[in-house]
């Protein structure tokens, strides 16, 4: 057990290290004087430009050796100091991120959990009959092949513009200020619905297909045949098959995180939903490299944590991993 | 009579047509009888064994009847057979090593299985433990996962589980093939013990290893290419077989004390026929050393002496 | 003893060669046929589509802004009066290029990494495994985003290569598993014992068995690369020159196609991606059935 987790932690640590290094290294590979470039492109107000120059020089630490710059970066990181945003100057990056995080989480977590649950249940259900299977299968593949942003656009257009039922921009009405009133909460939900549905549907297709394939595999296994030969009722066999098929699906979830991140970013962009993804794009468009670095780091850390959680969940759910690790056997 | 099978025909559906895997099987097994079912790979013995309890595609029921304890088994109807499975007829499958759900504790799986068959686990638990003792497995095995067990342990566990509800008929499909010789003997002896204690009324032991049958079987049924060749008591089959195939089979067994520098070990030349379009007449004709012109007609499976059945034209004449 | 000449009649001729057997099933598999036809259709469109258009790629035509599909403009025009059909067929070209290069590169890298890891085992395997896991965990999209953001000029080649360099982990894992299982099979041991050189073993014994796997992996990587590229393009981080389907959607949203209801601007590009990638997936399922006898329906 310790070896398993030890190895995982090693990988995550190396990954984190690598990611932070990439994050730090990239601005330095830009041609020319990075700060001049920055200022020129950012087109700051004149009074701000001088302040920015000194600040940037200090911030990039270009007055010290490269190695020292690198260490400084790490130091700042551990202090939670991700710098100051350019495009939302003078707000610190960390603060901006914190404001965007709840929106992303509220979109991401329910979408992942619900699509995982519903998709898997449906996939298992679809594997029951040939007719159902033959219609569900192509549908599922088409759903999972649908680009996230296209689905988002379609939903926005059909339900948002044409039907006029849902709003298609922002997290809440522009005329409202955050409060604990029903109007506000309703507005939140209204704005949340379409992006959520978009993320949900694509995920749903993927999980349904995966589970359908896995469950067919499990139903063909020896233990299924034995139970059938002993006359066990259909639902007992299906229950066992489902539980066993769920295991590789959970591993699959960890593998899908990259794709889900991409989908999240793009969906937020379509709906101008002020989450981390949207912030990321804004940072890119405004050449706000600090914000960009902050978002990137944040995403990496979240993905690593999610991976770790999934690893733990998997060990809890699959008894074989625990036995194998303790060195079981007769 | 415990088991009566009449004219049973089961074919395999393939893209190229029906493979006549089991053609016209007729025989009886008495209460308390352990019958060995022997033959080469592909002779139909597994088809026979499996069709009695679980006739699933690609197996196709053509015709015939199977009666257990004077009750006709609806082997062609998957659903209707459910109430007989496990309770009246049970099986230790060929894949017994992998027969248990790897992610369920064994005890939990048994209780869920019994509950689903409307049998109280609580009431059965004591008997279960007694049987575990009999096969020398600790009670703690119920708290373990299958992955924690060795091959032999899994085999014994499946033996206990399959016979837990005292079925009238137990089908043991190649249960010793994957084991080492000493475990083979132990498991074989357990089978006999189970029969002696009447946990199981009668058994069909499917194997290609005749030496095991010599140890535990009361009678042996030899099959060839989907048809029954000979059935008799073990003693008769081993010492005075009548069917040419059985004779070759027995003589190809190494015997203790015989040095093969003096006498060569005879095999059986040739190959079993393809069952997609079987040869006309006796299916052993091509490899038979004593075949003659009458063999172009299919020989029926006839009782030539008490409890001794043979399908060979040569042998009927002798008793005419 | 019966004359040895009287042989048992063999109903069918000797077992058809493996390739013919696969072709037999391939031609009968609906999923494969349908999927392949759709992909080929789009490919055809890519190749000959531009021949049917009279319009320059990004030429503006002041007379017809945001007009719906008509006989003059088959897929309508953008808010700037550009012909969407033209953009569409050129965009398709970009899509196929990225799929081929990005997907192909990813498959090759995955194949090499997975195979070497599986075949060598030991410390090599450990290291490659660790590498795979690390690349796996890093969200590819975020990295590509960062890299693309800092590059001033980006070409389609660069985009494809970047995608290929980061998307290979799945294939590596699958190939490694397959190599492991093949490596310990009897026929490989036989070859090794008979003194065959390792390279020869790889090519004659192991490779044919992996072919089916590779083909399927290639198809999946192809589709994956297309989706990836479309997502990047949509954010505006695709190639700085030229047009692509993702970029079309980007422009559409950016320039208010939603609000103006010019559905002809954003529906075709997304639909094409969905159709191509979906067909690739379905093709893959069909191929799986062809190669894996257990899945074939009776």
Tab-separated table of N, CA, C and O in Angstrom, chain B residues 47-155:
chain	number	residue	atom	x	y	z
B	47	UNK	N	-20.236	-30.886	-24.091
B	47	UNK	CA	-21.541	-30.472	-24.610
B	47	UNK	C	-22.640	-31.203	-23.856
B	47	UNK	O	-23.631	-30.594	-23.440
B	48	UNK	N	-22.438	-32.503	-23.674
B	48	UNK	CA	-23.452	-33.293	-22.977
B	48	UNK	C	-23.643	-32.755	-21.561
B	48	UNK	O	-24.756	-32.463	-21.133
B	49	UNK	N	-22.526	-32.613	-20.851
B	49	UNK	CA	-22.616	-32.152	-19.476
B	49	UNK	C	-23.272	-30.792	-19.365
B	49	UNK	O	-24.178	-30.579	-18.558
B	50	UNK	N	-22.838	-29.859	-20.191
B	50	UNK	CA	-23.376	-28.507	-20.097
B	50	UNK	C	-24.801	-28.396	-20.574
B	50	UNK	O	-25.560	-27.584	-20.059
B	51	UNK	N	-25.178	-29.211	-21.543
B	51	UNK	CA	-26.540	-29.053	-22.062
B	51	UNK	C	-27.574	-29.470	-21.036
B	51	UNK	O	-28.698	-28.989	-21.052
B	52	UNK	N	-27.175	-30.341	-20.112
B	52	UNK	CA	-28.145	-30.767	-19.094
B	52	UNK	C	-28.493	-29.603	-18.176
B	52	UNK	O	-29.619	-29.475	-17.715
B	53	UNK	N	-27.500	-28.745	-17.904
B	53	UNK	CA	-27.790	-27.686	-16.940
B	53	UNK	C	-27.897	-26.295	-17.561
B	53	UNK	O	-28.682	-25.472	-17.098
B	54	UNK	N	-27.124	-26.042	-18.621
B	54	UNK	CA	-27.136	-24.680	-19.143
B	54	UNK	C	-26.933	-24.691	-20.648
B	54	UNK	O	-25.812	-24.574	-21.129
B	55	UNK	N	-28.040	-24.849	-21.371
B	55	UNK	CA	-27.977	-24.966	-22.818
B	55	UNK	C	-28.070	-23.578	-23.438
B	55	UNK	O	-29.137	-23.129	-23.829
B	56	UNK	N	-26.938	-22.899	-23.532
B	56	UNK	CA	-26.993	-21.524	-24.028
B	56	UNK	C	-26.409	-21.440	-25.426
B	56	UNK	O	-25.600	-22.279	-25.800
B	57	UNK	N	-26.777	-20.400	-26.176
B	57	UNK	CA	-26.185	-20.224	-27.501
B	57	UNK	C	-24.676	-20.160	-27.368
B	57	UNK	O	-24.177	-19.635	-26.404
B	58	UNK	N	-23.909	-20.679	-28.305
B	58	UNK	CA	-24.332	-21.221	-29.594
B	58	UNK	C	-24.857	-22.655	-29.573
B	58	UNK	O	-25.066	-23.231	-30.630
B	59	UNK	N	-25.077	-23.253	-28.401
B	59	UNK	CA	-25.652	-24.597	-28.384
B	59	UNK	C	-27.125	-24.509	-28.763
B	59	UNK	O	-27.843	-23.598	-28.341
B	60	UNK	N	-27.558	-25.487	-29.522
B	60	UNK	CA	-28.951	-25.479	-29.971
B	60	UNK	C	-29.575	-26.827	-29.664
B	60	UNK	O	-29.021	-27.876	-30.017
B	61	UNK	N	-30.714	-26.806	-29.009
B	61	UNK	CA	-31.400	-28.044	-28.691
B	61	UNK	C	-32.159	-28.529	-29.919
B	61	UNK	O	-32.943	-27.799	-30.503
B	62	UNK	N	-31.904	-29.770	-30.299
B	62	UNK	CA	-32.588	-30.291	-31.476
B	62	UNK	C	-33.747	-31.182	-31.060
B	62	UNK	O	-34.884	-30.980	-31.435
B	63	UNK	N	-33.413	-32.225	-30.301
B	63	UNK	CA	-34.483	-33.098	-29.821
B	63	UNK	C	-33.983	-33.932	-28.657
B	63	UNK	O	-32.793	-33.926	-28.336
B	64	UNK	N	-34.877	-34.651	-28.016
B	64	UNK	CA	-34.478	-35.550	-26.950
B	64	UNK	C	-35.114	-35.175	-25.636
B	64	UNK	O	-35.767	-34.140	-25.516
B	65	UNK	N	-34.913	-36.025	-24.623
B	65	UNK	CA	-35.474	-35.720	-23.315
B	65	UNK	C	-34.485	-36.042	-22.223
B	65	UNK	O	-33.671	-36.970	-22.345
B	66	UNK	N	-34.566	-35.249	-21.174
B	66	UNK	CA	-33.732	-35.457	-19.990
B	66	UNK	C	-34.667	-35.532	-18.807
B	66	UNK	O	-35.373	-34.576	-18.504
B	67	UNK	N	-34.668	-36.687	-18.110
B	67	UNK	CA	-35.544	-36.813	-16.953
B	67	UNK	C	-34.730	-37.041	-15.712
B	67	UNK	O	-33.905	-37.956	-15.661
B	68	UNK	N	-34.984	-36.221	-14.702
B	68	UNK	CA	-34.267	-36.343	-13.444
B	68	UNK	C	-35.286	-36.615	-12.354
B	68	UNK	O	-36.206	-35.838	-12.156
B	69	UNK	N	-35.110	-37.749	-11.657
B	69	UNK	CA	-36.074	-38.121	-10.622
B	69	UNK	C	-37.490	-38.105	-11.175
B	69	UNK	O	-38.411	-37.559	-10.563
B	70	UNK	N	-37.641	-38.687	-12.345
B	70	UNK	CA	-38.949	-38.785	-13.001
B	70	UNK	C	-39.573	-37.451	-13.345
B	70	UNK	O	-40.782	-37.368	-13.541
B	71	UNK	N	-38.785	-36.406	-13.413
B	71	UNK	CA	-39.332	-35.122	-13.818
B	71	UNK	C	-38.594	-34.675	-15.069
B	71	UNK	O	-37.363	-34.703	-15.120
B	72	UNK	N	-39.352	-34.252	-16.073
B	72	UNK	CA	-38.703	-33.853	-17.321
B	72	UNK	C	-38.075	-32.467	-17.159
B	72	UNK	O	-38.735	-31.511	-16.757
B	73	UNK	N	-36.801	-32.362	-17.500
B	73	UNK	CA	-36.133	-31.072	-17.378
B	73	UNK	C	-36.293	-30.270	-18.667
B	73	UNK	O	-35.976	-30.752	-19.745
B	74	UNK	N	-36.794	-29.040	-18.558
B	74	UNK	CA	-36.990	-28.207	-19.757
B	74	UNK	C	-35.671	-27.556	-20.184
B	74	UNK	O	-35.537	-26.337	-20.150
B	75	UNK	N	-34.717	-28.394	-20.594
B	75	UNK	CA	-33.373	-27.848	-20.805
B	75	UNK	C	-33.306	-26.809	-21.932
B	75	UNK	O	-32.395	-26.008	-21.984
B	76	UNK	N	-34.321	-26.814	-22.811
B	76	UNK	CA	-34.284	-25.850	-23.902
B	76	UNK	C	-34.772	-24.490	-23.454
B	76	UNK	O	-34.625	-23.508	-24.156
B	77	UNK	N	-35.394	-24.427	-22.286
B	77	UNK	CA	-35.953	-23.158	-21.829
B	77	UNK	C	-35.089	-22.579	-20.711
B	77	UNK	O	-35.105	-23.051	-19.575
B	78	UNK	N	-34.315	-21.546	-21.074
B	78	UNK	CA	-33.373	-20.965	-20.123
B	78	UNK	C	-34.049	-20.539	-18.835
B	78	UNK	O	-33.548	-20.770	-17.743
B	79	UNK	N	-35.189	-19.925	-18.951
B	79	UNK	CA	-35.860	-19.398	-17.772
B	79	UNK	C	-36.417	-20.504	-16.890
B	79	UNK	O	-36.225	-20.506	-15.692
B	80	UNK	N	-37.094	-21.446	-17.516
B	80	UNK	CA	-37.749	-22.481	-16.719
B	80	UNK	C	-36.740	-23.339	-15.995
B	80	UNK	O	-37.028	-23.894	-14.942
B	81	UNK	N	-35.557	-23.488	-16.558
B	81	UNK	CA	-34.537	-24.320	-15.928
B	81	UNK	C	-34.044	-23.711	-14.630
B	81	UNK	O	-33.481	-24.407	-13.796
B	82	UNK	N	-34.207	-22.404	-14.449
B	82	UNK	CA	-33.671	-21.735	-13.269
B	82	UNK	C	-34.080	-22.395	-11.964
B	82	UNK	O	-33.298	-22.448	-11.023
B	83	UNK	N	-35.321	-22.864	-11.897
B	83	UNK	CA	-35.724	-23.409	-10.610
B	83	UNK	C	-35.098	-24.773	-10.338
B	83	UNK	O	-35.073	-25.251	-9.211
B	84	UNK	N	-34.565	-25.404	-11.382
B	84	UNK	CA	-33.894	-26.678	-11.158
B	84	UNK	C	-32.420	-26.497	-10.858
B	84	UNK	O	-31.800	-27.299	-10.170
B	85	UNK	N	-31.872	-25.416	-11.416
B	85	UNK	CA	-30.433	-25.210	-11.280
B	85	UNK	C	-30.040	-24.985	-9.837
B	85	UNK	O	-30.727	-24.309	-9.085
B	86	UNK	N	-28.943	-25.531	-9.480
B	86	UNK	CA	-28.383	-25.399	-8.141
B	86	UNK	C	-29.120	-26.312	-7.149
B	86	UNK	O	-28.522	-26.891	-6.274
B	87	UNK	N	-30.440	-26.432	-7.302
B	87	UNK	CA	-31.189	-27.229	-6.338
B	87	UNK	C	-31.291	-28.697	-6.745
B	87	UNK	O	-31.113	-29.589	-5.940
B	88	UNK	N	-31.604	-28.947	-8.006
B	88	UNK	CA	-31.739	-30.328	-8.434
B	88	UNK	C	-30.535	-30.783	-9.246
B	88	UNK	O	-30.066	-31.902	-9.139
B	89	UNK	N	-30.060	-29.911	-10.099
B	89	UNK	CA	-28.874	-30.244	-10.876
B	89	UNK	C	-27.873	-29.105	-10.734
B	89	UNK	O	-28.225	-27.944	-10.793
B	90	UNK	N	-26.628	-29.483	-10.504
B	90	UNK	CA	-25.612	-28.463	-10.278
B	90	UNK	C	-24.343	-28.822	-11.033
B	90	UNK	O	-24.189	-29.939	-11.531
B	91	UNK	N	-23.436	-27.868	-11.083
B	91	UNK	CA	-22.237	-28.100	-11.893
B	91	UNK	C	-20.999	-27.520	-11.226
B	91	UNK	O	-21.061	-26.485	-10.556
B	92	UNK	N	-19.887	-28.243	-11.356
B	92	UNK	CA	-18.593	-27.649	-11.030
B	92	UNK	C	-17.941	-27.403	-12.381
B	92	UNK	O	-17.541	-28.351	-13.053
B	93	UNK	N	-17.863	-26.147	-12.803
B	93	UNK	CA	-17.463	-25.880	-14.179
B	93	UNK	C	-15.969	-26.068	-14.421
B	93	UNK	O	-15.182	-26.147	-13.487
B	94	UNK	N	-15.630	-26.070	-15.684
B	94	UNK	CA	-14.243	-26.221	-16.079
B	94	UNK	C	-13.405	-25.053	-15.604
B	94	UNK	O	-12.227	-25.158	-15.344
B	95	UNK	N	-14.061	-23.886	-15.521
B	95	UNK	CA	-13.338	-22.678	-15.165
B	95	UNK	C	-13.490	-22.375	-13.671
B	95	UNK	O	-13.503	-21.214	-13.272
B	96	UNK	N	-13.616	-23.420	-12.858
B	96	UNK	CA	-13.890	-23.230	-11.428
B	96	UNK	C	-12.908	-22.271	-10.773
B	96	UNK	O	-13.244	-21.581	-9.825
B	97	UNK	N	-11.700	-22.218	-11.284
B	97	UNK	CA	-10.702	-21.322	-10.697
B	97	UNK	C	-11.131	-19.868	-10.750
B	97	UNK	O	-10.744	-19.058	-9.930
B	98	UNK	N	-11.903	-19.540	-11.788
B	98	UNK	CA	-12.324	-18.141	-11.938
B	98	UNK	C	-13.803	-17.963	-11.724
B	98	UNK	O	-14.362	-16.952	-12.121
B	99	UNK	N	-14.419	-18.979	-11.099
B	99	UNK	CA	-15.876	-18.947	-11.061
B	99	UNK	C	-16.439	-17.995	-10.026
B	99	UNK	O	-17.629	-17.724	-10.014
B	100	UNK	N	-15.593	-17.497	-9.141
B	100	UNK	CA	-16.149	-16.633	-8.089
B	100	UNK	C	-15.834	-15.170	-8.361
B	100	UNK	O	-14.735	-14.842	-8.818
B	101	UNK	N	-16.778	-14.329	-8.047
B	101	UNK	CA	-16.628	-12.903	-8.287
B	101	UNK	C	-15.405	-12.359	-7.545
B	101	UNK	O	-15.349	-12.417	-6.323
B	102	UNK	N	-14.431	-11.839	-8.274
B	102	UNK	CA	-13.179	-11.434	-7.624
B	102	UNK	C	-13.308	-10.267	-6.662
B	102	UNK	O	-12.440	-10.057	-5.824
B	103	UNK	N	-14.391	-9.504	-6.784
B	103	UNK	CA	-14.470	-8.347	-5.909
B	103	UNK	C	-15.462	-8.512	-4.778
B	103	UNK	O	-15.890	-7.546	-4.165
B	104	UNK	N	-15.829	-9.743	-4.509
B	104	UNK	CA	-16.780	-9.981	-3.426
B	104	UNK	C	-16.173	-10.973	-2.446
B	104	UNK	O	-15.602	-11.973	-2.863
B	105	UNK	N	-16.356	-10.713	-1.153
B	105	UNK	CA	-15.924	-11.716	-0.184
B	105	UNK	C	-16.751	-12.969	-0.425
B	105	UNK	O	-17.949	-12.898	-0.677
B	106	UNK	N	-16.115	-14.115	-0.265
B	106	UNK	CA	-16.779	-15.374	-0.610
B	106	UNK	C	-18.061	-15.577	0.183
B	106	UNK	O	-19.095	-15.955	-0.375
B	107	UNK	N	-17.987	-15.301	1.473
B	107	UNK	CA	-19.183	-15.485	2.293
B	107	UNK	C	-20.314	-14.583	1.830
B	107	UNK	O	-21.470	-14.988	1.751
B	108	UNK	N	-19.977	-13.346	1.493
B	108	UNK	CA	-20.985	-12.392	1.059
B	108	UNK	C	-21.633	-12.875	-0.232
B	108	UNK	O	-22.843	-12.814	-0.399
B	109	UNK	N	-20.786	-13.377	-1.137
B	109	UNK	CA	-21.320	-13.845	-2.411
B	109	UNK	C	-22.272	-15.013	-2.192
B	109	UNK	O	-23.349	-15.071	-2.784
B	110	UNK	N	-21.881	-15.930	-1.328
B	110	UNK	CA	-22.741	-17.094	-1.080
B	110	UNK	C	-24.067	-16.639	-0.487
B	110	UNK	O	-25.142	-17.095	-0.911
B	111	UNK	N	-24.008	-15.719	0.463
B	111	UNK	CA	-25.267	-15.309	1.083
B	111	UNK	C	-26.152	-14.608	0.074
B	111	UNK	O	-27.367	-14.818	0.035
B	112	UNK	N	-25.556	-13.784	-0.800
B	112	UNK	CA	-26.375	-13.099	-1.794
B	112	UNK	C	-26.963	-14.088	-2.790
B	112	UNK	O	-28.109	-13.960	-3.215
B	113	UNK	N	-26.160	-15.088	-3.149
B	113	UNK	CA	-26.649	-16.085	-4.086
B	113	UNK	C	-27.811	-16.858	-3.482
B	113	UNK	O	-28.858	-17.035	-4.110
B	114	UNK	N	-27.634	-17.297	-2.240
B	114	UNK	CA	-28.698	-18.071	-1.604
B	114	UNK	C	-29.962	-17.246	-1.435
B	114	UNK	O	-31.063	-17.701	-1.704
B	115	UNK	N	-29.782	-15.993	-1.004
B	115	UNK	CA	-30.951	-15.133	-0.833
B	115	UNK	C	-31.711	-14.990	-2.134
B	115	UNK	O	-32.934	-14.991	-2.161
B	116	UNK	N	-30.945	-14.867	-3.232
B	116	UNK	CA	-31.628	-14.672	-4.509
B	116	UNK	C	-32.380	-15.911	-4.936
B	116	UNK	O	-33.306	-15.843	-5.731
B	117	UNK	N	-31.967	-17.082	-4.394
B	117	UNK	CA	-32.690	-18.309	-4.722
B	117	UNK	C	-33.698	-18.639	-3.638
B	117	UNK	O	-34.193	-19.753	-3.559
B	118	UNK	N	-33.973	-17.675	-2.795
B	118	UNK	CA	-34.948	-17.821	-1.729
B	118	UNK	C	-34.580	-18.922	-0.741
B	118	UNK	O	-35.417	-19.663	-0.255
B	119	UNK	N	-33.268	-19.037	-0.488
B	119	UNK	CA	-32.821	-19.987	0.533
B	119	UNK	C	-32.191	-19.160	1.644
B	119	UNK	O	-31.413	-18.255	1.390
B	120	UNK	N	-32.517	-19.484	2.894
B	120	UNK	CA	-32.007	-18.670	3.981
B	120	UNK	C	-30.545	-18.961	4.251
B	120	UNK	O	-30.157	-20.096	4.535
B	121	UNK	N	-29.711	-17.948	4.164
B	121	UNK	CA	-28.286	-18.137	4.407
B	121	UNK	C	-28.029	-18.500	5.855
B	121	UNK	O	-27.194	-19.342	6.172
B	122	UNK	N	-28.795	-17.870	6.740
B	122	UNK	CA	-28.599	-18.124	8.163
B	122	UNK	C	-28.764	-19.598	8.486
B	122	UNK	O	-27.970	-20.204	9.182
B	123	UNK	N	-29.836	-20.162	7.897
B	123	UNK	CA	-30.115	-21.565	8.211
B	123	UNK	C	-29.089	-22.487	7.566
B	123	UNK	O	-28.823	-23.575	8.052
B	124	UNK	N	-28.544	-22.075	6.445
B	124	UNK	CA	-27.632	-22.956	5.720
B	124	UNK	C	-26.204	-22.843	6.224
B	124	UNK	O	-25.364	-23.695	5.953
B	125	UNK	N	-25.929	-21.768	6.957
B	125	UNK	CA	-24.552	-21.486	7.321
B	125	UNK	C	-23.881	-22.622	8.074
B	125	UNK	O	-22.730	-22.966	7.824
B	126	UNK	N	-24.635	-23.220	8.999
B	126	UNK	CA	-24.036	-24.293	9.791
B	126	UNK	C	-23.597	-25.462	8.917
B	126	UNK	O	-22.497	-26.003	9.058
B	127	UNK	N	-24.496	-25.843	8.025
B	127	UNK	CA	-24.198	-26.945	7.117
B	127	UNK	C	-22.990	-26.588	6.252
B	127	UNK	O	-22.107	-27.406	6.005
B	128	UNK	N	-22.965	-25.329	5.795
B	128	UNK	CA	-21.853	-24.847	4.977
B	128	UNK	C	-20.541	-25.033	5.730
B	128	UNK	O	-19.557	-25.539	5.181
B	129	UNK	N	-20.549	-24.653	6.992
B	129	UNK	CA	-19.316	-24.767	7.767
B	129	UNK	C	-18.904	-26.217	7.959
B	129	UNK	O	-17.723	-26.566	7.915
B	130	UNK	N	-19.908	-27.068	8.147
B	130	UNK	CA	-19.588	-28.485	8.303
B	130	UNK	C	-18.897	-29.011	7.053
B	130	UNK	O	-17.950	-29.797	7.122
B	131	UNK	N	-19.391	-28.578	5.915
B	131	UNK	CA	-18.805	-29.077	4.670
B	131	UNK	C	-17.417	-28.505	4.430
B	131	UNK	O	-16.551	-29.156	3.866
B	132	UNK	N	-17.227	-27.259	4.858
B	132	UNK	CA	-15.902	-26.680	4.742
B	132	UNK	C	-14.905	-27.517	5.532
B	132	UNK	O	-13.787	-27.772	5.099
B	133	UNK	N	-15.347	-27.951	6.699
B	133	UNK	CA	-14.485	-28.811	7.518
B	133	UNK	C	-14.141	-30.082	6.770
B	133	UNK	O	-13.000	-30.540	6.773
B	134	UNK	N	-15.151	-30.624	6.100
B	134	UNK	CA	-14.954	-31.874	5.377
B	134	UNK	C	-13.891	-31.752	4.294
B	134	UNK	O	-13.078	-32.658	4.086
B	135	UNK	N	-13.868	-30.634	3.628
B	135	UNK	CA	-12.862	-30.466	2.567
B	135	UNK	C	-11.615	-29.758	3.068
B	135	UNK	O	-10.776	-29.330	2.296
B	136	UNK	N	-11.524	-29.637	4.398
B	136	UNK	CA	-10.333	-29.043	5.004
B	136	UNK	C	-10.085	-27.605	4.594
B	136	UNK	O	-8.984	-27.234	4.199
B	137	UNK	N	-11.143	-26.813	4.659
B	137	UNK	CA	-10.992	-25.375	4.455
B	137	UNK	C	-11.413	-24.687	5.755
B	137	UNK	O	-12.387	-25.093	6.368
B	138	UNK	N	-10.699	-23.645	6.148
B	138	UNK	CA	-11.069	-22.984	7.397
B	138	UNK	C	-12.346	-22.173	7.208
B	138	UNK	O	-12.668	-21.763	6.095
B	139	UNK	N	-13.057	-21.930	8.304
B	139	UNK	CA	-14.277	-21.143	8.197
B	139	UNK	C	-13.970	-19.719	7.789
B	139	UNK	O	-14.799	-19.019	7.225
B	140	UNK	N	-12.759	-19.315	8.063
B	140	UNK	CA	-12.370	-17.947	7.760
B	140	UNK	C	-12.380	-17.644	6.272
B	140	UNK	O	-12.345	-16.495	5.857
B	141	UNK	N	-12.442	-18.714	5.491
B	141	UNK	CA	-12.418	-18.519	4.033
B	141	UNK	C	-13.593	-17.666	3.577
B	141	UNK	O	-13.539	-16.991	2.558
B	142	UNK	N	-14.657	-17.682	4.393
B	142	UNK	CA	-15.831	-16.905	4.010
B	142	UNK	C	-15.564	-15.413	4.074
B	142	UNK	O	-16.289	-14.610	3.501
B	143	UNK	N	-14.514	-15.044	4.796
B	143	UNK	CA	-14.189	-13.625	4.886
B	143	UNK	C	-13.118	-13.211	3.920
B	143	UNK	O	-12.617	-12.098	3.976
B	144	UNK	N	-12.731	-14.124	3.065
B	144	UNK	CA	-11.646	-13.803	2.147
B	144	UNK	C	-12.149	-13.543	0.741
B	144	UNK	O	-13.258	-13.903	0.368
B	145	UNK	N	-11.272	-12.934	-0.036
B	145	UNK	CA	-11.558	-12.728	-1.443
B	145	UNK	C	-10.950	-13.866	-2.247
B	145	UNK	O	-9.926	-14.401	-1.857
B	146	UNK	N	-11.547	-14.215	-3.378
B	146	UNK	CA	-11.026	-15.336	-4.162
B	146	UNK	C	-9.544	-15.200	-4.485
B	146	UNK	O	-8.827	-16.186	-4.574
B	147	UNK	N	-9.081	-13.965	-4.660
B	147	UNK	CA	-7.686	-13.782	-5.040
B	147	UNK	C	-6.728	-14.282	-3.970
B	147	UNK	O	-5.563	-14.568	-4.233
B	148	UNK	N	-7.228	-14.408	-2.739
B	148	UNK	CA	-6.361	-14.851	-1.654
B	148	UNK	C	-6.196	-16.363	-1.596
B	148	UNK	O	-5.431	-16.869	-0.777
B	149	UNK	N	-6.929	-17.069	-2.441
B	149	UNK	CA	-6.901	-18.531	-2.361
B	149	UNK	C	-6.012	-19.157	-3.424
B	149	UNK	O	-5.804	-18.589	-4.489
B	150	UNK	N	-5.504	-20.349	-3.116
B	150	UNK	CA	-4.733	-21.066	-4.123
B	150	UNK	C	-5.706	-21.804	-5.035
B	150	UNK	O	-6.893	-21.863	-4.767
B	151	UNK	N	-5.188	-22.359	-6.111
B	151	UNK	CA	-6.032	-23.063	-7.074
B	151	UNK	C	-6.811	-24.197	-6.444
B	151	UNK	O	-8.026	-24.318	-6.616
B	152	UNK	N	-6.130	-24.981	-5.670
B	152	UNK	CA	-6.785	-26.113	-5.026
B	152	UNK	C	-7.875	-25.668	-4.062
B	152	UNK	O	-8.951	-26.253	-3.984
B	153	UNK	N	-7.592	-24.589	-3.328
B	153	UNK	CA	-8.576	-24.085	-2.383
B	153	UNK	C	-9.822	-23.608	-3.111
B	153	UNK	O	-10.945	-23.859	-2.689
B	154	UNK	N	-9.608	-22.921	-4.231
B	154	UNK	CA	-10.758	-22.426	-4.992
B	154	UNK	C	-11.595	-23.586	-5.510
B	154	UNK	O	-12.823	-23.555	-5.475
B	155	UNK	N	-10.887	-24.615	-5.981
B	155	UNK	CA	-11.594	-25.789	-6.491
B	155	UNK	C	-12.482	-26.391	-5.408
B	155	UNK	O	-13.647	-26.697	-5.634
